[in-house]
Each structure stands twice: as structure tokens, then as C-alpha cells.
Amino acid sequence: KLAETNCYKNDLLLGQKGLPALKNALKFYNIGVSGVSPSVVGITDLDGSTDEYRAHIEKGVSLFDSTVDIASLNETDAFYWSVLRNVLSEHHERWDGSGYPEGAAGGQISLAARICSVCSAFDTYTTSGSNRDRMTTEAAFDEIKKHSDTYYDPVVVDALGLSIDKI
């Protein structure tokens, strides 16, 4: 739902081609978690993740690469699937370079992955979990805003802030 708000269609200029690809990526970005022990999946702290949990990135990319041959696709389909692959491989990278698996920073991280990172955090904060209570929309945004320019792209965070009342 967050990806459908006007903040991502207009403020970040995803346009006609980018929004469907982003919406698809947001459905499947964590597909690699299916290969991780359930006892590890519930980790919610921003810094903590075990080597096993971190391996979900590689597992997701590996599954994708064994299923989709981007080079064999037409330009439109290749774009669509490339967005998903970028999100699979980059959604735990951080704006300041302290993320994983590559330690990419800023513009080295695809826009789709930067949006996914904020969407994922927002969803985590506003959904009840086994070891946390659900936050209000405002509290979740405040928590994300605290990490703007370190974990999250400040432009993406600002775009979320402009659309928070539509969520």
C-alpha cells in the first residue's frame, strides 16, 4: 500500500514503468528468508542479524538467478525483473554504507531498494510481531526519521513523511 501512495509515484518520479516493478519487488524482496530457520526470521533490531539471517540475501538472489534469465528478455520485461533483482540483493544496504551484503552507500543502492528498505521498516513497525507491539503510523515514521541519512535515504524518508496521512 505504501508504494502506491503519490509520494513514490510523483516525488520520486518512478513513473508508469517503475511503479509496477516496485510493487512486484515489494512482494518478493524477502523470498530468501524461506531458506532461513524460523527461529532467526523474527529478528527486528536494526543492527542485529546473524550470519544465517544475512544469508537470506544470497539465497534470494540465487533463487532468482536460477529462475529468471534477464538477458533473454525484451527491454520492458528485463527492466521489470532487474528491479526485483536489485531489491533482492540490496534491501539491507544502508544509506551510510553500513549495511550488507556489499556495504553499498547512497546512490550506489538502487532507488527501488532504498524505497523497499523504508517500506519494510514501516511495515515492521506498524505490524505486531512476536517480540514487539505495533506502533502507530506516526511513531513508526518518527522511528524511521531518526535513522534518515544513516540507514535510510533522506529523500525517501521525506517522501514518506509527505504521504503519511494517506497510509
PDB file of N, CA and C in Angstrom, residues 89-154:
ATOM      1  N   SER A  89      18.903  -8.065  -3.807  1.00  0.00           N
ATOM      2  CA  SER A  89      20.312  -8.036  -3.407  1.00  0.00           C
ATOM      3  C   SER A  89      20.689  -6.832  -2.547  1.00  0.00           C
ATOM      4  N   GLU A  90      19.871  -5.790  -2.531  1.00  0.00           N
ATOM      5  CA  GLU A  90      20.283  -4.536  -1.883  1.00  0.00           C
ATOM      6  C   GLU A  90      19.385  -4.072  -0.733  1.00  0.00           C
ATOM      7  N   HIS A  91      18.333  -4.781  -0.395  1.00  0.00           N
ATOM      8  CA  HIS A  91      17.367  -4.213   0.559  1.00  0.00           C
ATOM      9  C   HIS A  91      17.891  -4.103   1.992  1.00  0.00           C
ATOM     10  N   HIS A  92      19.058  -4.644   2.296  1.00  0.00           N
ATOM     11  CA  HIS A  92      19.667  -4.438   3.621  1.00  0.00           C
ATOM     12  C   HIS A  92      20.890  -3.522   3.566  1.00  0.00           C
ATOM     13  N   GLU A  93      21.129  -2.917   2.425  1.00  0.00           N
ATOM     14  CA  GLU A  93      22.174  -1.899   2.344  1.00  0.00           C
ATOM     15  C   GLU A  93      21.658  -0.649   3.057  1.00  0.00           C
ATOM     16  N   ARG A  94      22.558   0.174   3.528  1.00  0.00           N
ATOM     17  CA  ARG A  94      22.170   1.384   4.259  1.00  0.00           C
ATOM     18  C   ARG A  94      22.757   2.610   3.591  1.00  0.00           C
ATOM     19  N   TRP A  95      22.049   3.689   3.716  1.00  0.00           N
ATOM     20  CA  TRP A  95      22.433   4.945   3.090  1.00  0.00           C
ATOM     21  C   TRP A  95      23.880   5.327   3.415  1.00  0.00           C
ATOM     22  N   ASP A  96      24.316   5.064   4.650  1.00  0.00           N
ATOM     23  CA  ASP A  96      25.664   5.454   5.075  1.00  0.00           C
ATOM     24  C   ASP A  96      26.727   4.395   4.766  1.00  0.00           C
ATOM     25  N   GLY A  97      26.342   3.290   4.142  1.00  0.00           N
ATOM     26  CA  GLY A  97      27.301   2.257   3.771  1.00  0.00           C
ATOM     27  C   GLY A  97      27.521   1.181   4.813  1.00  0.00           C
ATOM     28  N   SER A  98      26.767   1.221   5.908  1.00  0.00           N
ATOM     29  CA  SER A  98      26.981   0.260   6.988  1.00  0.00           C
ATOM     30  C   SER A  98      26.131  -1.004   6.858  1.00  0.00           C
ATOM     31  N   GLY A  99      25.431  -1.161   5.755  1.00  0.00           N
ATOM     32  CA  GLY A  99      24.575  -2.327   5.574  1.00  0.00           C
ATOM     33  C   GLY A  99      25.303  -3.500   4.957  1.00  0.00           C
ATOM     34  N   TYR A 100      24.537  -4.451   4.467  1.00  0.00           N
ATOM     35  CA  TYR A 100      25.103  -5.657   3.871  1.00  0.00           C
ATOM     36  C   TYR A 100      24.249  -6.077   2.690  1.00  0.00           C
ATOM     37  N   PRO A 101      24.741  -6.840   1.765  1.00  0.00           N
ATOM     38  CA  PRO A 101      25.970  -7.632   1.817  1.00  0.00           C
ATOM     39  C   PRO A 101      27.210  -6.905   1.300  1.00  0.00           C
ATOM     40  N   GLU A 102      27.066  -5.840   0.530  1.00  0.00           N
ATOM     41  CA  GLU A 102      28.223  -5.201  -0.106  1.00  0.00           C
ATOM     42  C   GLU A 102      28.739  -3.958   0.602  1.00  0.00           C
ATOM     43  N   GLY A 103      27.973  -3.392   1.509  1.00  0.00           N
ATOM     44  CA  GLY A 103      28.367  -2.126   2.127  1.00  0.00           C
ATOM     45  C   GLY A 103      28.185  -0.952   1.177  1.00  0.00           C
ATOM     46  N   ALA A 104      27.247  -1.086   0.238  1.00  0.00           N
ATOM     47  CA  ALA A 104      26.964  -0.004  -0.709  1.00  0.00           C
ATOM     48  C   ALA A 104      26.373   1.182   0.053  1.00  0.00           C
ATOM     49  N   ALA A 105      26.562   2.380  -0.492  1.00  0.00           N
ATOM     50  CA  ALA A 105      26.091   3.596   0.163  1.00  0.00           C
ATOM     51  C   ALA A 105      25.430   4.519  -0.850  1.00  0.00           C
ATOM     52  N   GLY A 106      24.520   5.359  -0.333  1.00  0.00           N
ATOM     53  CA  GLY A 106      23.920   6.412  -1.137  1.00  0.00           C
ATOM     54  C   GLY A 106      23.397   5.929  -2.478  1.00  0.00           C
ATOM     55  N   GLY A 107      23.793   6.639  -3.521  1.00  0.00           N
ATOM     56  CA  GLY A 107      23.340   6.346  -4.868  1.00  0.00           C
ATOM     57  C   GLY A 107      23.839   5.042  -5.444  1.00  0.00           C
ATOM     58  N   GLN A 108      24.746   4.363  -4.746  1.00  0.00           N
ATOM     59  CA  GLN A 108      25.160   3.025  -5.189  1.00  0.00           C
ATOM     60  C   GLN A 108      24.027   2.015  -5.005  1.00  0.00           C
ATOM     61  N   ILE A 109      23.086   2.345  -4.149  1.00  0.00           N
ATOM     62  CA  ILE A 109      21.935   1.486  -3.873  1.00  0.00           C
ATOM     63  C   ILE A 109      20.810   1.919  -4.805  1.00  0.00           C
ATOM     64  N   SER A 110      20.184   0.976  -5.474  1.00  0.00           N
ATOM     65  CA  SER A 110      19.105   1.335  -6.397  1.00  0.00           C
ATOM     66  C   SER A 110      17.984   2.054  -5.643  1.00  0.00           C
ATOM     67  N   LEU A 111      17.300   2.950  -6.352  1.00  0.00           N
ATOM     68  CA  LEU A 111      16.181   3.668  -5.762  1.00  0.00           C
ATOM     69  C   LEU A 111      15.129   2.686  -5.259  1.00  0.00           C
ATOM     70  N   ALA A 112      14.847   1.650  -6.020  1.00  0.00           N
ATOM     71  CA  ALA A 112      13.843   0.669  -5.598  1.00  0.00           C
ATOM     72  C   ALA A 112      14.228   0.013  -4.270  1.00  0.00           C
ATOM     73  N   ALA A 113      15.494  -0.320  -4.100  1.00  0.00           N
ATOM     74  CA  ALA A 113      15.940  -0.936  -2.839  1.00  0.00           C
ATOM     75  C   ALA A 113      15.869   0.067  -1.695  1.00  0.00           C
ATOM     76  N   ARG A 114      16.167   1.331  -1.966  1.00  0.00           N
ATOM     77  CA  ARG A 114      16.067   2.357  -0.920  1.00  0.00           C
ATOM     78  C   ARG A 114      14.621   2.544  -0.482  1.00  0.00           C
ATOM     79  N   ILE A 115      13.700   2.494  -1.434  1.00  0.00           N
ATOM     80  CA  ILE A 115      12.276   2.593  -1.101  1.00  0.00           C
ATOM     81  C   ILE A 115      11.846   1.340  -0.339  1.00  0.00           C
ATOM     82  N   CYS A 116      12.280   0.193  -0.796  1.00  0.00           N
ATOM     83  CA  CYS A 116      11.936  -1.068  -0.128  1.00  0.00           C
ATOM     84  C   CYS A 116      12.397  -1.063   1.322  1.00  0.00           C
ATOM     85  N   SER A 117      13.574  -0.553   1.568  1.00  0.00           N
ATOM     86  CA  SER A 117      14.116  -0.515   2.919  1.00  0.00           C
ATOM     87  C   SER A 117      13.208   0.284   3.853  1.00  0.00           C
ATOM     88  N   VAL A 118      12.748   1.428   3.384  1.00  0.00           N
ATOM     89  CA  VAL A 118      11.848   2.262   4.190  1.00  0.00           C
ATOM     90  C   VAL A 118      10.487   1.582   4.339  1.00  0.00           C
ATOM     91  N   CYS A 119       9.965   1.018   3.247  1.00  0.00           N
ATOM     92  CA  CYS A 119       8.675   0.317   3.315  1.00  0.00           C
ATOM     93  C   CYS A 119       8.736  -0.862   4.276  1.00  0.00           C
ATOM     94  N   SER A 120       9.816  -1.613   4.212  1.00  0.00           N
ATOM     95  CA  SER A 120       9.972  -2.770   5.079  1.00  0.00           C
ATOM     96  C   SER A 120      10.018  -2.349   6.547  1.00  0.00           C
ATOM     97  N   ALA A 121      10.779  -1.306   6.833  1.00  0.00           N
ATOM     98  CA  ALA A 121      10.851  -0.813   8.212  1.00  0.00           C
ATOM     99  C   ALA A 121       9.486  -0.324   8.680  1.00  0.00           C
ATOM    100  N   PHE A 122       8.809   0.418   7.831  1.00  0.00           N
ATOM    101  CA  PHE A 122       7.488   0.938   8.193  1.00  0.00           C
ATOM    102  C   PHE A 122       6.524  -0.217   8.467  1.00  0.00           C
ATOM    103  N   ASP A 123       6.543  -1.210   7.609  1.00  0.00           N
ATOM    104  CA  ASP A 123       5.673  -2.373   7.787  1.00  0.00           C
ATOM    105  C   ASP A 123       6.013  -3.112   9.081  1.00  0.00           C
ATOM    106  N   THR A 124       7.288  -3.293   9.356  1.00  0.00           N
ATOM    107  CA  THR A 124       7.712  -3.964  10.587  1.00  0.00           C
ATOM    108  C   THR A 124       7.219  -3.207  11.811  1.00  0.00           C
ATOM    109  N   TYR A 125       7.378  -1.891  11.801  1.00  0.00           N
ATOM    110  CA  TYR A 125       6.987  -1.085  12.958  1.00  0.00           C
ATOM    111  C   TYR A 125       5.472  -1.035  13.158  1.00  0.00           C
ATOM    112  N   THR A 126       4.708  -1.096  12.081  1.00  0.00           N
ATOM    113  CA  THR A 126       3.257  -0.933  12.197  1.00  0.00           C
ATOM    114  C   THR A 126       2.504  -2.263  12.223  1.00  0.00           C
ATOM    115  N   THR A 127       3.241  -3.366  12.301  1.00  0.00           N
ATOM    116  CA  THR A 127       2.650  -4.697  12.381  1.00  0.00           C
ATOM    117  C   THR A 127       3.096  -5.345  13.687  1.00  0.00           C
ATOM    118  N   SER A 128       2.176  -5.975  14.378  1.00  0.00           N
ATOM    119  CA  SER A 128       2.537  -6.674  15.610  1.00  0.00           C
ATOM    120  C   SER A 128       3.434  -7.854  15.287  1.00  0.00           C
ATOM    121  N   GLY A 129       4.391  -8.092  16.153  1.00  0.00           N
ATOM    122  CA  GLY A 129       5.298  -9.227  15.990  1.00  0.00           C
ATOM    123  C   GLY A 129       5.383 -10.009  17.281  1.00  0.00           C
ATOM    124  N   SER A 130       6.104 -11.101  17.224  1.00  0.00           N
ATOM    125  CA  SER A 130       6.186 -11.965  18.397  1.00  0.00           C
ATOM    126  C   SER A 130       6.908 -11.289  19.562  1.00  0.00           C
ATOM    127  N   ASN A 131       7.789 -10.347  19.272  1.00  0.00           N
ATOM    128  CA  ASN A 131       8.545  -9.705  20.353  1.00  0.00           C
ATOM    129  C   ASN A 131       8.403  -8.181  20.358  1.00  0.00           C
ATOM    130  N   ARG A 132       7.345  -7.678  19.747  1.00  0.00           N
ATOM    131  CA  ARG A 132       7.146  -6.233  19.745  1.00  0.00           C
ATOM    132  C   ARG A 132       5.676  -5.892  19.552  1.00  0.00           C
ATOM    133  N   ASP A 133       5.295  -4.736  20.057  1.00  0.00           N
ATOM    134  CA  ASP A 133       3.947  -4.234  19.851  1.00  0.00           C
ATOM    135  C   ASP A 133       3.906  -3.405  18.570  1.00  0.00           C
ATOM    136  N   ARG A 134       2.741  -3.292  18.018  1.00  0.00           N
ATOM    137  CA  ARG A 134       2.520  -2.489  16.826  1.00  0.00           C
ATOM    138  C   ARG A 134       2.652  -1.010  17.192  1.00  0.00           C
ATOM    139  N   MET A 135       3.361  -0.253  16.365  1.00  0.00           N
ATOM    140  CA  MET A 135       3.472   1.196  16.562  1.00  0.00           C
ATOM    141  C   MET A 135       2.381   1.907  15.769  1.00  0.00           C
ATOM    142  N   THR A 136       2.040   3.103  16.191  1.00  0.00           N
ATOM    143  CA  THR A 136       1.154   3.932  15.386  1.00  0.00           C
ATOM    144  C   THR A 136       1.912   4.382  14.138  1.00  0.00           C
ATOM    145  N   THR A 137       1.185   4.827  13.155  1.00  0.00           N
ATOM    146  CA  THR A 137       1.798   5.333  11.928  1.00  0.00           C
ATOM    147  C   THR A 137       2.783   6.454  12.243  1.00  0.00           C
ATOM    148  N   GLU A 138       2.386   7.359  13.120  1.00  0.00           N
ATOM    149  CA  GLU A 138       3.233   8.500  13.462  1.00  0.00           C
ATOM    150  C   GLU A 138       4.502   8.061  14.192  1.00  0.00           C
ATOM    151  N   ALA A 139       4.355   7.141  15.133  1.00  0.00           N
ATOM    152  CA  ALA A 139       5.528   6.647  15.871  1.00  0.00           C
ATOM    153  C   ALA A 139       6.480   5.911  14.935  1.00  0.00           C
ATOM    154  N   ALA A 140       5.923   5.141  14.010  1.00  0.00           N
ATOM    155  CA  ALA A 140       6.763   4.420  13.049  1.00  0.00           C
ATOM    156  C   ALA A 140       7.537   5.406  12.183  1.00  0.00           C
ATOM    157  N   PHE A 141       6.860   6.452  11.713  1.00  0.00           N
ATOM    158  CA  PHE A 141       7.548   7.448  10.901  1.00  0.00           C
ATOM    159  C   PHE A 141       8.640   8.130  11.720  1.00  0.00           C
ATOM    160  N   ASP A 142       8.353   8.470  12.967  1.00  0.00           N
ATOM    161  CA  ASP A 142       9.361   9.110  13.822  1.00  0.00           C
ATOM    162  C   ASP A 142      10.592   8.223  13.989  1.00  0.00           C
ATOM    163  N   GLU A 143      10.373   6.917  14.147  1.00  0.00           N
ATOM    164  CA  GLU A 143      11.489   5.984  14.290  1.00  0.00           C
ATOM    165  C   GLU A 143      12.322   5.930  13.006  1.00  0.00           C
ATOM    166  N   ILE A 144      11.659   5.898  11.880  1.00  0.00           N
ATOM    167  CA  ILE A 144      12.368   5.887  10.598  1.00  0.00           C
ATOM    168  C   ILE A 144      13.114   7.206  10.400  1.00  0.00           C
ATOM    169  N   LYS A 145      12.476   8.289  10.744  1.00  0.00           N
ATOM    170  CA  LYS A 145      13.085   9.622  10.584  1.00  0.00           C
ATOM    171  C   LYS A 145      14.378   9.730  11.403  1.00  0.00           C
ATOM    172  N   LYS A 146      14.420   9.073  12.573  1.00  0.00           N
ATOM    173  CA  LYS A 146      15.641   9.088  13.403  1.00  0.00           C
ATOM    174  C   LYS A 146      16.837   8.507  12.655  1.00  0.00           C
ATOM    175  N   HIS A 147      16.561   7.616  11.727  1.00  0.00           N
ATOM    176  CA  HIS A 147      17.630   6.936  11.001  1.00  0.00           C
ATOM    177  C   HIS A 147      17.784   7.445   9.567  1.00  0.00           C
ATOM    178  N   SER A 148      17.102   8.559   9.272  1.00  0.00           N
ATOM    179  CA  SER A 148      17.251   9.176   7.960  1.00  0.00           C
ATOM    180  C   SER A 148      18.676   9.683   7.823  1.00  0.00           C
ATOM    181  N   ASP A 149      19.275   9.462   6.697  1.00  0.00           N
ATOM    182  CA  ASP A 149      20.645   9.875   6.377  1.00  0.00           C
ATOM    183  C   ASP A 149      21.701   8.969   7.008  1.00  0.00           C
ATOM    184  N   THR A 150      21.269   7.935   7.720  1.00  0.00           N
ATOM    185  CA  THR A 150      22.205   6.900   8.160  1.00  0.00           C
ATOM    186  C   THR A 150      21.763   5.581   7.533  1.00  0.00           C
ATOM    187  N   TYR A 151      20.631   5.036   7.989  1.00  0.00           N
ATOM    188  CA  TYR A 151      20.121   3.794   7.407  1.00  0.00           C
ATOM    189  C   TYR A 151      19.346   4.056   6.120  1.00  0.00           C
ATOM    190  N   TYR A 152      18.587   5.139   6.092  1.00  0.00           N
ATOM    191  CA  TYR A 152      17.630   5.367   5.015  1.00  0.00           C
ATOM    192  C   TYR A 152      17.947   6.628   4.221  1.00  0.00           C
ATOM    193  N   ASP A 153      17.631   6.567   2.941  1.00  0.00           N
ATOM    194  CA  ASP A 153      17.754   7.710   2.042  1.00  0.00           C
ATOM    195  C   ASP A 153      16.841   8.827   2.552  1.00  0.00           C
ATOM    196  N   PRO A 154      17.375   9.999   2.866  1.00  0.00           N
ATOM    197  CA  PRO A 154      16.540  11.070   3.401  1.00  0.00           C
ATOM    198  C   PRO A 154      15.448  11.531   2.437  1.00  0.00           C
TER     199      PRO A 154
END
